[in-house]
Amino acid sequence: MNKFVIVFSTVLTLSIFAITAQEEEASEKAGTPAPKSASFVTPDQLHWGPAPAGLPAGAQMVVLDGNPERKGSFTVRLRMPDGYKIPPHTHPTIERVTVISGTAHLGMGPKFDQAAGQVLSAGGFAVLPSGMQHFAWATGETIVQIHSHGPFKITYVNPTDDPRNAKQ
Ligand SMILES: [Cu+2]
């Protein structure tokens, strides 16, 4: 390894640490404080409630960590009934999806197309960059875990798909 490579990798490592520290600091300043102690939850202790109004009716959600509405890291789970569909949409921040149970289908693009989805069974994982148009549906009751940074929002490609527009 020459000197340049060593210097470069040291600088890179240091900047990664700096970015992580900055993220944590930003999260503490403007939103959910970073946890100071360990916390544990068993599956029977999860307090499921109705999913937010931005999602089609019928799903349930539980917040495991953080607050999706505030700045900072958060983790939630979404329980979808069989056949549940989320029309094409985007998020302002990255969406990381882990399938806990059931089968989730994820498709990319502005048009809901059940022929174009990626099938993810339990244990499957997906990363959806911020601003990327995607859609989803479930076969069988399906639980996915979503890990991202808040404030997390959902913007539908077609505003008539937005359940918040129907509630008037
Ligand atoms: Cu999404």
PDB file of C-alpha atoms in Angstrom, residues 65-140:
ATOM      1  CA  ASP A  65     -37.781   3.300  17.956  1.00  0.00           C
ATOM      2  CA  GLY A  66     -37.662   7.056  17.369  1.00  0.00           C
ATOM      3  CA  ASN A  67     -40.474   9.092  15.844  1.00  0.00           C
ATOM      4  CA  PRO A  68     -41.141   9.058  12.070  1.00  0.00           C
ATOM      5  CA  GLU A  69     -42.609  12.562  12.268  1.00  0.00           C
ATOM      6  CA  ARG A  70     -39.496  14.117  13.755  1.00  0.00           C
ATOM      7  CA  LYS A  71     -35.914  14.434  12.614  1.00  0.00           C
ATOM      8  CA  GLY A  72     -33.715  11.461  13.325  1.00  0.00           C
ATOM      9  CA  SER A  73     -33.548   7.727  12.915  1.00  0.00           C
ATOM     10  CA  PHE A  74     -36.693   5.652  13.418  1.00  0.00           C
ATOM     11  CA  THR A  75     -37.925   2.076  13.071  1.00  0.00           C
ATOM     12  CA  VAL A  76     -41.562   1.097  12.579  1.00  0.00           C
ATOM     13  CA  ARG A  77     -43.451  -2.027  11.549  1.00  0.00           C
ATOM     14  CA  LEU A  78     -46.410  -2.118   9.213  1.00  0.00           C
ATOM     15  CA  ARG A  79     -48.906  -4.995   9.292  1.00  0.00           C
ATOM     16  CA  MET A  80     -50.806  -5.314   6.022  1.00  0.00           C
ATOM     17  CA  PRO A  81     -53.804  -7.570   5.420  1.00  0.00           C
ATOM     18  CA  ASP A  82     -53.813  -9.977   2.474  1.00  0.00           C
ATOM     19  CA  GLY A  83     -54.201  -8.069  -0.795  1.00  0.00           C
ATOM     20  CA  TYR A  84     -53.286  -4.679   0.724  1.00  0.00           C
ATOM     21  CA  LYS A  85     -51.963  -2.244  -1.870  1.00  0.00           C
ATOM     22  CA  ILE A  86     -49.940   0.954  -1.583  1.00  0.00           C
ATOM     23  CA  PRO A  87     -50.140   2.926  -4.872  1.00  0.00           C
ATOM     24  CA  PRO A  88     -47.027   4.511  -6.450  1.00  0.00           C
ATOM     25  CA  HIS A  89     -45.419   7.060  -4.151  1.00  0.00           C
ATOM     26  CA  THR A  90     -42.155   8.613  -3.011  1.00  0.00           C
ATOM     27  CA  HIS A  91     -40.562   9.528   0.319  1.00  0.00           C
ATOM     28  CA  PRO A  92     -38.240  12.475   1.045  1.00  0.00           C
ATOM     29  CA  THR A  93     -35.830  10.135   2.863  1.00  0.00           C
ATOM     30  CA  ILE A  94     -34.475   6.658   2.208  1.00  0.00           C
ATOM     31  CA  GLU A  95     -36.755   3.704   2.973  1.00  0.00           C
ATOM     32  CA  ARG A  96     -35.225   0.451   4.191  1.00  0.00           C
ATOM     33  CA  VAL A  97     -37.683  -2.428   4.263  1.00  0.00           C
ATOM     34  CA  THR A  98     -37.198  -5.769   6.003  1.00  0.00           C
ATOM     35  CA  VAL A  99     -39.892  -8.402   5.608  1.00  0.00           C
ATOM     36  CA  ILE A 100     -40.680  -9.925   8.996  1.00  0.00           C
ATOM     37  CA  SER A 101     -43.500 -12.271   7.921  1.00  0.00           C
ATOM     38  CA  GLY A 102     -45.736 -12.899   4.937  1.00  0.00           C
ATOM     39  CA  THR A 103     -44.851 -11.800   1.413  1.00  0.00           C
ATOM     40  CA  ALA A 104     -44.260  -8.241   0.294  1.00  0.00           C
ATOM     41  CA  HIS A 105     -44.092  -7.218  -3.354  1.00  0.00           C
ATOM     42  CA  LEU A 106     -42.279  -4.042  -4.365  1.00  0.00           C
ATOM     43  CA  GLY A 107     -42.348  -2.455  -7.787  1.00  0.00           C
ATOM     44  CA  MET A 108     -40.589   0.616  -9.159  1.00  0.00           C
ATOM     45  CA  GLY A 109     -42.047   3.395 -11.246  1.00  0.00           C
ATOM     46  CA  PRO A 110     -45.120   5.608 -11.501  1.00  0.00           C
ATOM     47  CA  LYS A 111     -47.619   2.896 -12.501  1.00  0.00           C
ATOM     48  CA  PHE A 112     -49.014   0.185 -10.234  1.00  0.00           C
ATOM     49  CA  ASP A 113     -48.211  -3.036 -12.071  1.00  0.00           C
ATOM     50  CA  GLN A 114     -48.533  -6.385 -10.306  1.00  0.00           C
ATOM     51  CA  ALA A 115     -46.528  -8.029 -13.095  1.00  0.00           C
ATOM     52  CA  ALA A 116     -43.507  -5.853 -12.318  1.00  0.00           C
ATOM     53  CA  GLY A 117     -42.995  -6.445  -8.607  1.00  0.00           C
ATOM     54  CA  GLN A 118     -40.044  -7.915  -6.783  1.00  0.00           C
ATOM     55  CA  VAL A 119     -41.221 -10.690  -4.431  1.00  0.00           C
ATOM     56  CA  LEU A 120     -39.779 -10.537  -0.929  1.00  0.00           C
ATOM     57  CA  SER A 121     -40.557 -13.287   1.535  1.00  0.00           C
ATOM     58  CA  ALA A 122     -39.726 -13.219   5.265  1.00  0.00           C
ATOM     59  CA  GLY A 123     -36.100 -12.177   5.710  1.00  0.00           C
ATOM     60  CA  GLY A 124     -36.062 -10.213   2.457  1.00  0.00           C
ATOM     61  CA  PHE A 125     -34.699  -6.679   2.460  1.00  0.00           C
ATOM     62  CA  ALA A 126     -34.990  -3.662   0.170  1.00  0.00           C
ATOM     63  CA  VAL A 127     -33.500  -0.174   0.025  1.00  0.00           C
ATOM     64  CA  LEU A 128     -35.520   2.511  -1.747  1.00  0.00           C
ATOM     65  CA  PRO A 129     -33.601   5.772  -2.271  1.00  0.00           C
ATOM     66  CA  SER A 130     -35.279   9.064  -1.420  1.00  0.00           C
ATOM     67  CA  GLY A 131     -37.500  10.351  -4.212  1.00  0.00           C
ATOM     68  CA  MET A 132     -37.676   6.987  -6.012  1.00  0.00           C
ATOM     69  CA  GLN A 133     -41.182   6.107  -7.207  1.00  0.00           C
ATOM     70  CA  HIS A 134     -42.342   2.739  -5.930  1.00  0.00           C
ATOM     71  CA  PHE A 135     -45.458   0.757  -5.020  1.00  0.00           C
ATOM     72  CA  ALA A 136     -46.190  -2.276  -2.890  1.00  0.00           C
ATOM     73  CA  TRP A 137     -48.686  -4.986  -2.149  1.00  0.00           C
ATOM     74  CA  ALA A 138     -48.987  -7.940   0.191  1.00  0.00           C
ATOM     75  CA  THR A 139     -50.012 -11.541  -0.270  1.00  0.00           C
ATOM     76  CA  GLY A 140     -51.143 -13.093   2.996  1.00  0.00           C
TER      77      GLY A 140
END
